[in-house]
Each structure stands twice: as structure tokens, then as C-alpha cells.
CSV table of C-alpha atoms in Angstrom, one decimal:
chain,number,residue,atom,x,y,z
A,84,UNK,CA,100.3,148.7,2.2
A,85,UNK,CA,96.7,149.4,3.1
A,86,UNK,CA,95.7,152.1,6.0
A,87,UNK,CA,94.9,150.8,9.3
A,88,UNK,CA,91.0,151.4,10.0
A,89,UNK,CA,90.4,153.3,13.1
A,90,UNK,CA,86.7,152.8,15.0
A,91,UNK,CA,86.5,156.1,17.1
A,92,UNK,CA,83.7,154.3,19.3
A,93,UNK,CA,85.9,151.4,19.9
A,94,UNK,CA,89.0,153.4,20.5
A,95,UNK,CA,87.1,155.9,22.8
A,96,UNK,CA,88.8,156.3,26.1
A,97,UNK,CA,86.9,158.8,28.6
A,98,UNK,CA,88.7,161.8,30.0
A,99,UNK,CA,90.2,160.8,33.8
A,100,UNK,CA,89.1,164.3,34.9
A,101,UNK,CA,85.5,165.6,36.1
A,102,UNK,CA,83.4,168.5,35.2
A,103,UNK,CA,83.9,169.6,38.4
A,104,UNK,CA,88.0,169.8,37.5
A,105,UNK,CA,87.5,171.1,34.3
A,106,UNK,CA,85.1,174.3,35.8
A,107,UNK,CA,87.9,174.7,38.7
A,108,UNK,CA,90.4,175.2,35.9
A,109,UNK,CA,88.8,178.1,34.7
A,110,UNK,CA,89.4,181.1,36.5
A,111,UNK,CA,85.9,182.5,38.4
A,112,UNK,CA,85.9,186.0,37.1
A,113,UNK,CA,84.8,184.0,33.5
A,114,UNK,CA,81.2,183.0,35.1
A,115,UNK,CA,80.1,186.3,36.1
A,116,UNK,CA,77.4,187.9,33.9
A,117,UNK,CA,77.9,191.6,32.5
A,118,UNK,CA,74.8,192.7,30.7
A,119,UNK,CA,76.6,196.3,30.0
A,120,UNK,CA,79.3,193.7,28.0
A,121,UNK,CA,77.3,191.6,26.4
A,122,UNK,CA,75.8,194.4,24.7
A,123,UNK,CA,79.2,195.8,24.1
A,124,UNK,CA,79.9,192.9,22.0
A,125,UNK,CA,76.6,193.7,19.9
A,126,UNK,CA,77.5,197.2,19.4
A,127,UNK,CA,80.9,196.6,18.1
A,128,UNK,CA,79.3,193.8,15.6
A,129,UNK,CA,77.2,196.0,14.5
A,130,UNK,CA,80.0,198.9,14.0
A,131,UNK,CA,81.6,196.2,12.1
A,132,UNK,CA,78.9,195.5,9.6
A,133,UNK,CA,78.6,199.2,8.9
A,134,UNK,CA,82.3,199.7,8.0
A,135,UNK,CA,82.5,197.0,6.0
A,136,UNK,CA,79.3,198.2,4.5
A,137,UNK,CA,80.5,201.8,4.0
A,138,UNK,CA,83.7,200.2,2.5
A,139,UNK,CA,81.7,197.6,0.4
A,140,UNK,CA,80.0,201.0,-0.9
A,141,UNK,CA,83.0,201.8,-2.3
A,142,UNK,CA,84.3,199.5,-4.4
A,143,UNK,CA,82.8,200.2,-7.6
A,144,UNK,CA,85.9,203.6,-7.6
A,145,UNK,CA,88.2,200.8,-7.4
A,146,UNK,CA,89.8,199.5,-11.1
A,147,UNK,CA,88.0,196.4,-12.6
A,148,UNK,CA,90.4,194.0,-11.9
A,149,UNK,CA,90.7,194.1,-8.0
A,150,UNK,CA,86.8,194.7,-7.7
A,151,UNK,CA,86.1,191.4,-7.9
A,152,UNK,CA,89.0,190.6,-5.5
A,153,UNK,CA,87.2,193.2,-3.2
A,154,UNK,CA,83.8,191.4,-3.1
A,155,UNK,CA,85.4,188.3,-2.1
A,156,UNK,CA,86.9,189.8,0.4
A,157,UNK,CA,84.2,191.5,1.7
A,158,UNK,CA,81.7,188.4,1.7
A,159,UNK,CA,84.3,186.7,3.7
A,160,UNK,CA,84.7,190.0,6.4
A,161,UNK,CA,80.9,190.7,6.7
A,162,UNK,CA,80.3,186.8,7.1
A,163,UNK,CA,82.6,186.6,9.9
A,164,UNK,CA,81.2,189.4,11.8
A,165,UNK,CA,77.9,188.2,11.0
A,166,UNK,CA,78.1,184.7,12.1
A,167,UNK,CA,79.0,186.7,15.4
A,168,UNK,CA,75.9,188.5,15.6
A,169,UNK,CA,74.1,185.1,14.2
A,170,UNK,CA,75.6,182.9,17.3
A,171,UNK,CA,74.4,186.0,19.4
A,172,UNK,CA,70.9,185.7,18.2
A,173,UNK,CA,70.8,181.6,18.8
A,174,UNK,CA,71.8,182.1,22.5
């Protein structure tokens, strides 16, 4: 029993809607621009990255054993909220 081989560019089928229906779909209060958001969003990254950095400043008090468990932890934290503010950056 061998696996069936699937060609995604023969197989392609194109969507039976338009742009046009796909940007009706969403409602119109998602298109208009809020500079005083945006930067809201940037703020609260950036309040993010200092907690975790505060709390990142305090794992050496913790016991051996769950130290390292902290620093993975916090890499994974600090590179969520930093991939934010990366994306941000690129846009």
C-alpha cells in the first residue's frame, strides 16, 4: 500500500468568490485607521517586554532546578511579544 501523490498545482482549484466578496465580508469599521491605536498596541508591547524583563531579573532567587525551566519560559514569552513589535517594525 503506497501513498497516493498529490500535485498541489495540478489539484489547484481557484476560490468561486472575488476580492470584492471577500472585503464585503468584513465588516467596515475594520478599514478605518486609528493612529492613537496603533500606538496603543506599541505601548502595551513594550509594557510587555519590561515585565517579562523585570521578571526575567528575577529568576536567579528562584531554586536551581526550575531556573532553567524559567529561561525557557521566558525566551519563549519575550519572543512572542517581540515578534509583535518586530511585524510592527516591517510594516
Amino acid at each position: 500500500m503506497g501513498a497516493v501523490a498529490v500535485d498541489p498545482e495540478k489539484d489547484f482549484v481557484p476560490p468561486s468568490f472575488t476580492v470584492k466578496e471577500l472585503r464585503d465580508c468584513i465588516p467596515k469599521h475594520c478599514f478605518e485607521r486609528n493612529t492613537l491605536r496603533s500606538f496603543s498596541y506599541i505601548a502595551y508591547d513594550l509594557c510587555g517586554v519590561a515585565a517579562l524583563v523585570f521578571c526575567a531579573s528575577r529568576i536567579h532567587a528562584l531554586p536551581v532546578y526550575l531556573q532553567a525551566v524559567a529561561w525557557v519560559a521566558y525566551w519563549v514569552c519575550q519572543g512572542v511579544v517581540c515578534t509583535g513589535l518586530w511585524v510592527i517594525a516591517h510594516e
